Coordinates of C-alpha atoms and ligand atoms in Angstrom, one line a residue:
X1 CA 79.8 193.3 79.4
X2 CA 76.3 195.1 79.8
X3 CA 75.1 198.5 79.3
X4 CA 78.3 200.0 77.9
X5 CA 76.9 202.6 76.4
X6 CA 75.7 204.4 79.8
X7 CA 76.8 207.7 81.0
X8 CA 80.6 207.9 82.3
X9 CA 80.0 203.5 82.0
X10 CA 83.7 202.9 81.8
X11 CA 85.1 200.7 78.9
X12 CA 87.9 198.5 80.9
X13 CA 87.6 199.2 84.1
X14 CA 84.6 196.4 86.2
X15 CA 81.5 197.9 87.3
X16 CA 78.3 196.1 89.0
X17 CA 76.4 195.5 85.4
X18 CA 73.4 197.4 88.1
X19 CA 73.4 198.9 91.3
X20 CA 75.6 200.1 93.8
X21 CA 79.2 198.9 94.6
X22 CA 81.6 199.2 97.1
X23 CA 84.3 196.5 98.5
X24 CA 85.8 193.7 96.0
X25 CA 85.7 191.0 98.2
X26 CA 86.6 186.9 98.1
X27 CA 89.2 187.7 95.7
X28 CA 90.7 184.1 95.5
X29 CA 91.6 182.3 91.2
X30 CA 90.0 178.6 91.6
X31 CA 91.0 176.4 87.8
X32 CA 91.9 178.5 85.4
X33 CA 89.4 182.1 87.1
X34 CA 89.5 184.8 89.5
X35 CA 86.3 185.4 90.8
X36 CA 85.4 189.2 91.7
X37 CA 82.9 189.5 94.4
X38 CA 82.2 192.9 96.0
X39 CA 79.9 194.0 98.4
X40 CA 76.5 195.3 96.4
X41 CA 73.3 196.5 96.6
X42 CA 71.5 194.7 94.9
X43 CA 67.8 197.3 94.9
X44 CA 69.6 200.3 95.1
X45 CA 72.9 202.8 93.5
X46 CA 73.9 203.9 97.5
X47 CA 74.7 201.6 100.1
X48 CA 71.8 199.7 101.9
X49 CA 71.6 196.1 102.8
X50 CA 74.7 194.1 101.9
X51 CA 75.1 191.0 99.4
X52 CA 78.3 188.9 97.0
X53 CA 78.1 190.3 94.2
X54 CA 79.7 187.4 91.1
X55 CA 81.6 188.2 88.4
X56 CA 84.0 185.8 86.3
X57 CA 87.4 186.2 84.4
X58 CA 90.1 184.2 83.1
X59 CA 92.5 187.6 81.8
X60 CA 91.4 189.8 84.9
X61 CA 90.0 192.0 81.2
X62 CA 86.4 190.7 79.7
X63 CA 84.3 189.7 83.2
X64 CA 80.6 187.7 83.4
X65 CA 78.5 188.9 85.8
X66 CA 77.3 185.6 87.3
X67 CA 74.1 185.3 90.3
X68 CA 74.5 186.8 93.7
X69 CA 76.9 185.2 95.8
X70 CA 76.3 185.4 99.1
X71 CA 72.5 186.6 100.6
X72 CA 71.7 188.5 104.0
X73 CA 70.8 185.7 106.2
X74 CA 68.9 185.2 110.0
X75 CA 72.6 186.2 111.1
X76 CA 72.6 189.1 109.8
X77 CA 74.2 191.3 106.5
X78 CA 77.3 190.2 105.1
X79 CA 79.7 192.5 104.4
X80 CA 83.6 192.3 103.3
X81 CA 86.1 190.2 104.0
X82 CA 87.9 186.9 100.9
X83 CA 88.0 183.0 99.9
X84 CA 90.8 180.5 99.5
X85 CA 90.7 177.4 97.9
X86 CA 91.0 174.9 100.8
X87 CA 93.5 172.0 98.8
X88 CA 93.6 169.8 102.0
X89 CA 89.8 169.6 102.9
X90 CA 91.1 171.4 106.4
X91 CA 87.7 172.2 106.6
X92 CA 85.2 168.7 106.0
X93 CA 83.5 170.8 103.4
X94 CA 84.4 168.8 99.9
X95 CA 85.5 165.0 100.7
X96 CA 88.4 164.6 100.6
X97 CA 88.4 167.0 97.1
X98 CA 90.0 171.0 97.1
X99 CA 86.4 173.7 96.5
X100 CA 85.8 177.5 98.0
X101 CA 85.9 178.6 101.5
X102 CA 84.2 182.5 102.0
X103 CA 85.4 183.6 105.0
X104 CA 83.0 187.0 105.4
X105 CA 81.3 189.7 108.3
X106 CA 77.9 188.7 109.6
X107 CA 76.8 192.3 110.8
X108 CA 73.5 192.4 112.6
X109 CA 71.8 194.1 115.3
X110 CA 71.7 192.5 118.6
X111 CA 68.3 191.4 118.6
X112 CA 67.2 192.5 122.7
X113 CA 70.5 195.1 123.1
X114 CA 69.7 197.1 119.2
X115 CA 73.6 197.6 119.3
X116 CA 75.9 196.9 116.4
X117 CA 77.5 192.8 115.5
X118 CA 80.8 192.0 113.5
X119 CA 80.6 188.8 113.4
X120 CA 83.1 186.2 111.0
X121 CA 81.1 183.3 109.1
X122 CA 82.5 181.0 106.8
X123 CA 80.2 179.9 102.9
X124 CA 81.5 176.9 100.4
X125 CA 81.3 176.0 97.5
X126 CA 82.1 172.6 95.7
X127 CA 80.8 174.0 91.9
X128 CA 83.6 176.7 91.2
X129 CA 81.6 180.1 93.2
X130 CA 78.8 178.9 91.5
X131 CA 76.1 178.2 94.5
X132 CA 77.4 179.0 98.4
X133 CA 76.4 177.2 101.5
X134 CA 76.6 179.0 104.4
X135 CA 78.2 176.7 107.6
X136 CA 75.7 175.6 109.9
X137 CA 77.9 176.0 112.4
X138 CA 77.9 180.4 112.3
X139 CA 79.3 182.2 113.0
X140 CA 82.9 180.8 113.5
X141 CA 84.7 184.1 114.9
X142 CA 83.4 186.3 117.8
X143 CA 84.8 189.4 118.7
X144 CA 85.9 190.3 122.9
X145 CA 84.7 193.3 122.9
X146 CA 85.4 195.1 120.2
X147 CA 81.9 196.7 117.8
X148 CA 84.5 197.1 114.3
X149 CA 85.3 193.5 114.3
X150 CA 85.5 193.0 110.5
X151 CA 87.4 192.2 107.0
X152 CA 88.2 188.8 107.5
X153 CA 91.7 188.4 104.8
X154 CA 93.2 184.8 105.4
X155 CA 96.0 182.5 104.0
X156 CA 97.3 179.4 104.3
X157 CA 100.3 179.7 106.0
X158 CA 102.3 177.0 104.9
X159 CA 105.5 176.2 106.9
X160 CA 103.2 176.7 110.5
X161 CA 100.8 173.8 107.9
X162 CA 97.6 176.6 109.4
X163 CA 95.0 179.4 108.3
X164 CA 96.0 182.9 109.3
X165 CA 92.8 185.3 109.5
X166 CA 94.0 189.2 109.8
X167 CA 91.2 191.2 110.8
X168 CA 90.4 194.8 111.3
X169 CA 89.2 195.5 114.9
X170 CA 88.4 199.3 115.2
X171 CA 92.0 200.9 115.2
X172 CA 94.7 198.2 114.9
X173 CA 94.6 195.2 113.2
X174 CA 94.2 191.0 115.1
X175 CA 95.6 187.8 113.9
X176 CA 94.1 184.8 114.5
X177 CA 94.9 180.7 113.3
X178 CA 93.2 178.1 113.3
X179 CA 93.6 174.6 111.2
X180 CA 90.0 173.7 110.4
X181 CA 88.5 177.1 109.0
X182 CA 85.6 176.9 112.0
X183 CA 87.6 177.5 114.9
X184 CA 90.4 179.7 115.8
X185 CA 92.8 181.5 118.0
X186 CA 94.3 184.4 118.9
X187 CA 97.8 185.0 118.6
X188 CA 98.6 188.7 118.1
X189 CA 97.4 192.7 117.6
X190 CA 99.5 195.4 115.0
X191 CA 98.5 199.0 115.7
X192 CA 100.8 202.0 113.8
X193 CA 101.0 204.3 110.8
X194 CA 98.1 206.2 110.8
X195 CA 95.3 206.1 113.1
X196 CA 92.9 209.3 112.8
X197 CA 89.7 207.1 110.9
X198 CA 88.2 203.3 111.9
X199 CA 90.8 200.6 109.8
X200 CA 88.8 198.0 107.5
X201 CA 89.5 196.1 105.1
X202 CA 93.3 194.3 105.3
X203 CA 94.9 192.4 103.5
X204 CA 99.3 191.2 104.1
X205 CA 100.9 188.4 101.8
X206 CA 104.4 187.9 100.5
X207 CA 105.8 190.0 98.1
X208 CA 109.1 189.5 95.9
X209 CA 111.8 193.2 96.1
X210 CA 112.3 194.1 92.8
X211 CA 115.0 191.8 90.2
X212 CA 115.5 189.9 93.6
X213 CA 114.4 186.4 95.0
X214 CA 113.6 188.5 97.9
X215 CA 110.9 188.4 99.5
X216 CA 108.8 190.7 101.8
X217 CA 105.2 190.6 104.3
X218 CA 103.0 193.1 103.1
X219 CA 100.5 194.1 105.9
X220 CA 98.6 197.3 103.7
X221 CA 94.4 198.6 106.0
X222 CA 92.6 200.6 105.5
X223 CA 91.5 204.1 106.7
X224 CA 87.7 206.1 106.9
X225 CA 88.8 208.7 108.0
X226 CA 91.8 210.6 107.5
X227 CA 94.2 209.4 104.7
X228 CA 96.5 211.1 103.3
X229 CA 93.9 212.7 100.0
X230 CA 91.5 213.0 103.4
X231 CA 87.9 210.5 103.8
X232 CA 88.5 207.5 103.1
X233 CA 92.6 205.7 101.4
X234 CA 94.9 202.8 102.2
X235 CA 98.3 202.8 104.3
X236 CA 100.6 200.5 104.0
X237 CA 103.7 198.6 106.8
X238 CA 106.9 196.7 105.1
X239 CA 108.2 193.7 107.2
X240 CA 108.0 190.4 109.2
X241 CA 105.5 188.1 109.6
X242 CA 106.7 184.4 111.2
X243 CA 103.9 182.9 112.3
X244 CA 101.8 184.9 115.4
X245 CA 103.6 188.4 114.8
X246 CA 103.6 191.7 112.3
X247 CA 107.0 193.5 113.0
X248 CA 106.6 196.2 110.5
X249 CA 111.2 197.4 109.2
X250 CA 109.5 201.1 109.6
X251 CA 109.1 203.0 113.0
X252 CA 106.0 201.8 112.8
X253 CA 104.6 205.9 113.1
X254 CA 104.7 206.7 109.7
X255 CA 102.7 205.9 107.0
X256 CA 103.2 205.1 103.9
X257 CA 100.4 206.2 101.9
X258 CA 98.9 203.3 98.9
X259 CA 98.2 206.1 96.3
X260 CA 97.5 209.7 96.7
X261 CA 94.3 210.2 95.5
X262 CA 90.9 209.8 97.1
X263 CA 89.6 206.8 94.9
X264 CA 91.7 204.4 95.9
X265 CA 90.0 202.0 99.0
X266 CA 89.2 198.3 100.0
X267 CA 92.4 197.4 98.2
X268 CA 92.9 193.3 98.2
X269 CA 94.4 190.7 97.1
X270 CA 93.2 188.4 95.1
X271 CA 94.2 184.6 96.6
X272 CA 95.7 181.4 94.5
X273 CA 97.3 182.4 92.0
X274 CA 99.1 179.7 90.3
X275 CA 103.1 179.7 91.7
X276 CA 104.1 179.0 88.0
X277 CA 102.6 183.0 87.2
X278 CA 103.4 184.1 90.8
X279 CA 102.1 187.7 90.4
X280 CA 101.2 189.5 94.3
X281 CA 97.7 191.3 91.3
X282 CA 95.5 193.5 93.3
X283 CA 92.5 195.6 92.9
X284 CA 90.3 198.9 95.0
X285 CA 86.9 200.1 94.9
X286 CA 87.6 203.1 93.2
X287 CA 85.4 206.0 95.3
X288 CA 86.0 207.6 97.8
X289 CA 83.4 206.9 101.2
X290 CA 82.9 210.9 101.5
X291 CA 80.7 211.1 97.7
X292 CA 80.6 207.4 97.3
X293 CA 76.7 207.7 97.4
X294 CA 76.6 211.1 95.6
X295 CA 78.3 210.4 91.7
X296 CA 76.3 211.4 89.7
X297 CA 76.1 207.8 87.7
X298 CA 72.5 206.6 87.2
X299 CA 71.0 202.6 87.4
X300 CA 74.8 201.2 88.5
X301 CA 77.7 202.9 90.6
X302 CA 80.8 202.6 91.3
X303 CA 83.9 201.2 90.3
X304 CA 86.5 199.0 90.8
X305 CA 91.3 200.1 90.3
X306 CA 92.4 198.3 86.7
X307 CA 93.6 195.4 88.2
X308 CA 97.8 196.2 89.3
X309 CA 100.8 193.8 90.0
X310 CA 102.7 194.7 93.5
X311 CA 105.8 193.9 94.1
X312 CA 108.7 196.2 96.2
X313 CA 111.4 197.9 95.4
X314 CA 114.8 199.4 97.6
X315 CA 114.4 203.3 96.9
X316 CA 117.5 205.0 99.3
X317 CA 117.4 201.4 101.1
X318 CA 113.8 201.1 101.9
X319 CA 111.6 198.7 100.7
X320 CA 108.8 200.5 98.8
X321 CA 105.3 199.5 97.8
X322 CA 105.1 199.9 93.6
X323 CA 101.9 199.6 92.0
X324 CA 101.5 198.6 88.0
X325 CA 98.6 197.5 85.0
X326 CA 98.6 194.1 84.9
X327 CA 100.4 193.1 81.4
X328 CA 97.1 191.0 79.8
X329 CA 95.1 195.2 79.4
X330 CA 97.7 195.1 76.5
X331 CA 95.2 193.5 74.9
X332 CA 92.5 195.6 75.0
X333 CA 94.4 198.1 72.6
X334 CA 92.7 199.1 69.5
X335 CA 94.7 202.4 67.6
X336 CA 97.6 203.5 68.6
X337 CA 99.4 207.4 68.7
X338 CA 102.9 207.4 69.1
X339 CA 104.9 210.6 69.3
X340 CA 109.0 211.0 69.1
X341 CA 111.6 214.0 70.8
X342 CA 108.7 216.5 71.0
X343 CA 109.3 220.8 72.1
X344 CA 106.5 221.7 74.4
X345 CA 107.2 225.3 74.5
X346 CA 105.0 227.8 76.4
X347 CA 104.4 229.3 73.3
X348 CA 104.2 226.2 72.1
X349 CA 101.7 223.0 73.5
X350 CA 101.2 219.8 72.1
X351 CA 98.1 219.1 71.0
X352 CA 95.9 215.6 70.6
X353 CA 93.0 216.0 69.1
X354 CA 89.7 213.8 69.8
X355 CA 91.9 210.3 71.1
X356 CA 88.6 209.9 73.2
X357 CA 88.8 209.1 77.1
X358 CA 89.1 205.4 77.2
X359 CA 93.2 206.3 76.4
X360 CA 96.3 203.2 78.3
X361 CA 99.0 206.0 78.0
X362 CA 103.1 206.1 78.9
X363 CA 105.2 209.9 78.7
X364 CA 108.6 209.8 79.1
X365 CA 109.9 213.3 79.3
X366 CA 112.6 215.6 80.4
X367 CA 111.9 218.5 82.3
X368 CA 114.1 221.4 81.1
X369 CA 114.1 223.6 84.2
X370 CA 109.9 224.4 83.4
X371 CA 108.5 224.7 86.9
X372 CA 105.4 222.9 86.0
X373 CA 105.4 220.5 83.1
X374 CA 101.6 218.3 82.7
X375 CA 98.6 216.7 80.0
X376 CA 95.5 218.7 80.4
X377 CA 93.1 215.0 79.6
X378 CA 89.3 214.9 78.7
X379 CA 89.4 218.5 77.9
X380 CA 86.6 220.1 75.9
X381 CA 85.3 223.6 75.7
X382 CA 86.0 224.1 78.8
X383 CA 86.4 221.2 81.3
X384 CA 89.8 219.9 81.3
X385 CA 91.0 217.3 83.9
X386 CA 95.0 218.9 84.9
X387 CA 97.7 215.1 85.2
X388 CA 100.8 217.3 85.5
X389 CA 104.4 217.8 87.7
X390 CA 105.6 220.1 90.3
X391 CA 109.7 220.9 89.9
X392 CA 109.6 223.2 92.7
X393 CA 107.7 221.3 95.4
X394 CA 108.9 217.8 93.7
X395 CA 104.9 216.9 93.4
X396 CA 103.1 214.7 91.3
X397 CA 99.6 215.5 91.2
X398 CA 95.8 216.0 89.5
X399 CA 93.5 218.2 89.6
X400 CA 90.1 217.4 88.9
X401 CA 89.6 221.0 90.2
X402 CA 87.1 221.8 85.1
X403 CA 86.7 217.8 85.4
X404 CA 83.5 218.0 84.3
X405 CA 80.8 217.3 87.1
X406 CA 82.3 218.6 90.2
X407 CA 79.8 220.2 92.2
X408 CA 77.4 216.7 93.6
X409 CA 79.7 217.4 96.8
X410 CA 82.1 219.7 98.6
X411 CA 84.3 217.3 98.9
X412 CA 85.4 216.0 95.0
X413 CA 86.7 219.4 93.3
X414 CA 90.2 220.3 94.3
X415 CA 93.8 218.8 93.3
X416 CA 94.9 216.0 94.8
X417 CA 100.0 215.7 94.9
X418 CA 102.8 213.2 96.4
X419 CA 105.7 213.3 97.0
X420 CA 108.0 212.7 93.6
X421 CA 111.8 213.2 92.8
X422 CA 112.3 213.9 89.6
X423 CA 114.9 211.4 88.0
X424 CA 117.6 214.2 87.3
X425 CA 114.6 216.2 84.8
X426 CA 113.0 213.1 83.6
X427 CA 109.8 211.6 84.3
X428 CA 108.1 208.1 83.9
X429 CA 104.0 208.7 83.4
X430 CA 102.1 205.8 82.6
X431 CA 98.7 206.8 82.5
X432 CA 94.9 204.9 82.5
X433 CA 92.3 207.3 81.1
X434 CA 88.4 204.9 81.1
X435 CA 85.1 207.6 81.4
X436 CA 85.0 208.3 84.7
X437 CA 88.6 208.0 85.9
X438 CA 92.5 208.4 86.2
X439 CA 94.4 206.3 86.9
X440 CA 98.6 207.8 87.3
X441 CA 101.5 205.7 88.0
X442 CA 105.0 207.1 88.4
X443 CA 108.2 206.3 87.8
X444 CA 107.1 202.2 86.9
X445 CA 104.2 202.4 89.6
X446 CA 106.6 203.5 92.8
X447 CA 103.9 206.2 92.8
X448 CA 100.1 206.3 92.5
X449 CA 96.6 208.8 92.4
X450 CA 93.7 207.6 91.7
X451 CA 91.6 210.2 90.8
X452 CA 87.3 209.8 89.9
X453 CA 86.3 212.3 87.2
X454 CA 83.4 212.6 85.3
X455 CA 83.6 214.5 82.3
X456 CA 81.2 215.5 78.9
X457 CA 81.2 212.7 76.6
X458 CA 82.6 214.5 73.8
X459 CA 85.4 216.4 76.2
X460 CA 88.2 214.2 74.2
X461 CA 90.8 216.4 73.2
X462 CA 95.1 216.1 74.9
X463 CA 97.6 218.9 75.7
X464 CA 100.9 218.7 76.9
X465 CA 102.8 222.2 78.9
X466 CA 104.9 223.4 80.1
X467 CA 104.3 226.6 82.7
X468 CA 107.2 228.5 81.4
X469 CA 110.9 227.1 80.2
X470 CA 110.1 224.1 78.5
X471 CA 110.3 220.7 78.2
X472 CA 111.3 217.2 75.7
X473 CA 108.8 214.5 75.5
X474 CA 111.0 212.0 74.2
X475 CA 108.3 209.0 73.9
X476 CA 104.0 209.5 73.9
X477 CA 102.1 206.6 73.1
X478 CA 98.4 206.5 73.6
X479 CA 96.6 203.2 73.3
X480 CA 93.0 203.3 73.5
X481 CA 91.3 200.2 75.0
X482 CA 88.3 198.8 74.4
X483 CA 87.4 195.7 76.7
Ligands
LIG1 C1 84.6 199.4 104.3 C2 82.9 199.1 104.9 C3 83.8 197.4 105.3 C4 82.8 196.8 105.9 C5 81.9 197.2 104.4 C6 80.6 197.2 104.3 O1 84.0 200.0 102.5 O2 83.0 199.6 105.5 O3 84.7 197.9 106.4 O4 82.9 195.7 105.9 O5 82.6 198.5 103.7 O6 80.9 197.5 102.9

């Protein structure tokens, strides 16, 4: 990737070559390439007139920037949406061959009334996503009455042999079906969980339950504001989809949060990952609408999360979403530090100097009566980012109060926590650090916390500590990563 030396630019997380980025869009795998489009303002580092920026990767960790995919036209600017492989040429765009179709929201002000208008449109590509043609019949789906009507995620429903669209409509989702992506019929609505803000960027897919051959449907939907950590964030529902409607397993009014940090939004999964691979893969936008336009980078703004694999795990009889970084990031490992069986006490914290800020860490710890155990990351003279566990509250936390630059927006600073039972005092953490971000995955991905940080580039030490009593570090592996 270009410009790797700019301040805060991550070493292995996707960032735009220049200017502004928000949601991932048009995520599709085709002919050996993962496509990543994204909400992009090519003229500024704040949100503005939206285009689809474009990049491709063969391995999910090295990205090649391509020219802009979709540009505004007479129907408006290009808001979020998805892309699919039209294997059977149901659209007739591809002369019987497979091709790529993007389904997205055209957003504009109505020429007469001036009211905001959101309508769904198509664009297609017969050259592996390199060039795109707007469908002459756009838009293909207009709002019956609601102005918030956007972010279509489309997939092929095998048993019904038709396309399904899940669309965010104010504070619910609507399902539509189509034989050809051009004509859409309303199927049903779903709402539940938290409706404290506007729903955005839904996704829905069948997902495997770990270590079984069972599949369940997962519906994920973002909400802004009103998410668990404040501002924008995501929730999910587990249930069944019968081709018409989604029926949740849990009572639909208790939200399940996707991530307990402030900086995980608009996660969407890749369509058409080959069955031989079989994984459900996604990534999200690593920011929060509270301060996304104000983060202290220049020339470029905002990064994606690391690509993550999704699975379901049965926990106390309920199915819960589990996220783990894709195994491909192991190919980026450079240096390795390994420690085994180290006792940590209040008098004797464990210091590891100069490990840097581009890390993939695995820690297995036994809490020996300590009320709080933690790790100080990106530690410098006057700053540190805390990742830890509060045993009395049974909470995992990330505290960025003293992480570096925090005062660019009042909602940025502070501590975020997630409910997490330790496993008889045993805690297993995977932590990814990449100059401006920390992603924590606890108990093999059962809980995640994703947070931005803006430390001094020289703050590269780390320290493990306990507040009282002791903890035993069974093992810790620290890998330095570089894409
Ligand atoms: C979510 C969102 C979407 C919209 C896009 C506009 O972050 O607000 O709902 O399509 O961003 O850039």
